[in-house]
Short mmCIF file of C-alpha atoms in Angstrom, two decimals:
data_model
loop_
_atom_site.label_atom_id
_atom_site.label_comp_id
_atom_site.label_asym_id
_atom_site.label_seq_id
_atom_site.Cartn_x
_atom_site.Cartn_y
_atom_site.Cartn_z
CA UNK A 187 19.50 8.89 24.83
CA UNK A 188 19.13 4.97 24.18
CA UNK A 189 16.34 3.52 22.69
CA UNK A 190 13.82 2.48 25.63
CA UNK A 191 15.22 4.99 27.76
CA UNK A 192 13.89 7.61 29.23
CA UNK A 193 12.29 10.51 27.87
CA UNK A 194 12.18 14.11 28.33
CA UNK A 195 9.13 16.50 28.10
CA UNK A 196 10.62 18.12 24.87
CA UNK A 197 11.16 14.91 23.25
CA UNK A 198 7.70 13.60 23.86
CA UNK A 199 6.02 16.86 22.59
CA UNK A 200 8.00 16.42 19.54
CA UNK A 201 6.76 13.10 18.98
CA UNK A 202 3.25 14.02 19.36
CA UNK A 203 4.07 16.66 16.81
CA UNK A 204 5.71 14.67 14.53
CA UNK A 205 2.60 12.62 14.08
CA UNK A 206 0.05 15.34 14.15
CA UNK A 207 1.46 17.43 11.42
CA UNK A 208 -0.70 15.26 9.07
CA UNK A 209 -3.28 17.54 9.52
CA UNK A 210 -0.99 20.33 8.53
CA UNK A 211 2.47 19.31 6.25
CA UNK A 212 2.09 15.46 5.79
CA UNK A 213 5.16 13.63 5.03
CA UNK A 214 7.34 16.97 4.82
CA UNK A 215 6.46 17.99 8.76
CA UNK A 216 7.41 14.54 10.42
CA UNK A 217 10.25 14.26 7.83
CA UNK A 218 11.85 18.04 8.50
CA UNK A 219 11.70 16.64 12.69
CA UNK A 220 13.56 13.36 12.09
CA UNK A 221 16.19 15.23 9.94
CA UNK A 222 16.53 17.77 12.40
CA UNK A 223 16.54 15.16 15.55
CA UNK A 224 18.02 12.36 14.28
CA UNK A 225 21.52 12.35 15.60
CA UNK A 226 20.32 14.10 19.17
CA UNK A 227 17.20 11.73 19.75
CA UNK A 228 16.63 8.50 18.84
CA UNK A 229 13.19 8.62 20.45
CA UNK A 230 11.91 11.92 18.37
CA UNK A 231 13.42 10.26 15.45
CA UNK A 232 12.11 7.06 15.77
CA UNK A 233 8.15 8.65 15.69
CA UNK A 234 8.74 11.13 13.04
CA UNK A 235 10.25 8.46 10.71
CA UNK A 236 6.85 6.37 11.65
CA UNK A 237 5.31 8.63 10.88
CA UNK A 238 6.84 10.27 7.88
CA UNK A 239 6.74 6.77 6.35
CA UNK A 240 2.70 6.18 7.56
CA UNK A 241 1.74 8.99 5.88
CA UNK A 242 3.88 8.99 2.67
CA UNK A 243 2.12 5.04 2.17
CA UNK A 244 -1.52 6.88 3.29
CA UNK A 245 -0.95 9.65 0.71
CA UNK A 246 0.03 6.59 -2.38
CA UNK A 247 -2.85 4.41 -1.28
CA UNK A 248 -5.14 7.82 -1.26
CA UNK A 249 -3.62 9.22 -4.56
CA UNK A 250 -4.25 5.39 -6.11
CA UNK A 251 -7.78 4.85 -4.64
CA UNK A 252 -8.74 8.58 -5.80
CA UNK A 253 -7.61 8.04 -9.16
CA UNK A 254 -9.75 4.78 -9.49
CA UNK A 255 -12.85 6.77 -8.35
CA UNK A 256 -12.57 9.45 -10.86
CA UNK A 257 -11.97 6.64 -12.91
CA UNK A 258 -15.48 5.02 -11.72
CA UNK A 259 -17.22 8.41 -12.23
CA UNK A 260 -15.94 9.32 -15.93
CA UNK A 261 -16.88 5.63 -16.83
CA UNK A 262 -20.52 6.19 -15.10
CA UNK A 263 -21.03 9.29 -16.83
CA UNK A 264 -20.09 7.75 -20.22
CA UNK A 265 -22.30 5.14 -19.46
CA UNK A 266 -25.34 7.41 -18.41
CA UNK A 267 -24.54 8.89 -22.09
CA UNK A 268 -25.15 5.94 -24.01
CA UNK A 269 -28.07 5.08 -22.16
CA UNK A 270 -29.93 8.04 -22.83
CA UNK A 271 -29.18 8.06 -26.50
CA UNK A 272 -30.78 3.88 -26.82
CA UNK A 273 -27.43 3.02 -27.40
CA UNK A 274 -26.96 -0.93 -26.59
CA UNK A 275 -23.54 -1.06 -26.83
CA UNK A 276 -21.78 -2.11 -23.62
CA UNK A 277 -21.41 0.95 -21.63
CA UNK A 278 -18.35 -0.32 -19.03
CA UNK A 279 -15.32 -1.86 -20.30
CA UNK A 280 -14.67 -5.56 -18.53
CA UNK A 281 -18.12 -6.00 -18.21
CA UNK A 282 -19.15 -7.72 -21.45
CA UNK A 283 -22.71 -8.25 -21.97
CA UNK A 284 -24.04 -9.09 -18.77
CA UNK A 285 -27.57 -8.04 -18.55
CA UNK A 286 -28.58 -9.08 -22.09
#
């Protein structure tokens, strides 16, 4: 099959596939297709290596902006700490003494 050729019923169900396997093995589902497809169809290859690659840069940008909230909610709780002990120290780091 050339790329922008026609397509076959199989090949567009394995597409679809390919990019709805985030909901079930993301990254490893779309990435198992293109290995197994790649040399019989460029189409089905094509879409699972979009989509392998969209979600292995959705599951870095979640891991990142996860890791920052936890971050946000240890520093919060830390804060809340101080607070209720009178402490006036500053309670986030960055921050400095705005307020005072």
């Amino acid at each position: 099959m050339t790329f922008g050729g026609e397509t076959t019923s199989e090949e567009r169900t394995l597409a679809l596939v390919a990019h709805l396997l985030v909901f079930i093995a993301p990254v490893l589902g779309p990435l198992v297709i293109y290995l197994i497809k790649k040399d019989t169809s460029r189409f089905v290859a094509y879409h699972a290596l979009q989509a392998t690659v969209f979600q292995l840069i959705a599951w870095i940008i979640g891991g990142a902006t996860c890791g920052i909230g936890f971050l946000l909610v240890v520093l919060s709780i830390l804060a809340a700490i101080k607070a209720n002990k009178g402490e006036w120290e500053e309670p986030y780091p960055l921050i400095g003494s705005i307020g005072r």
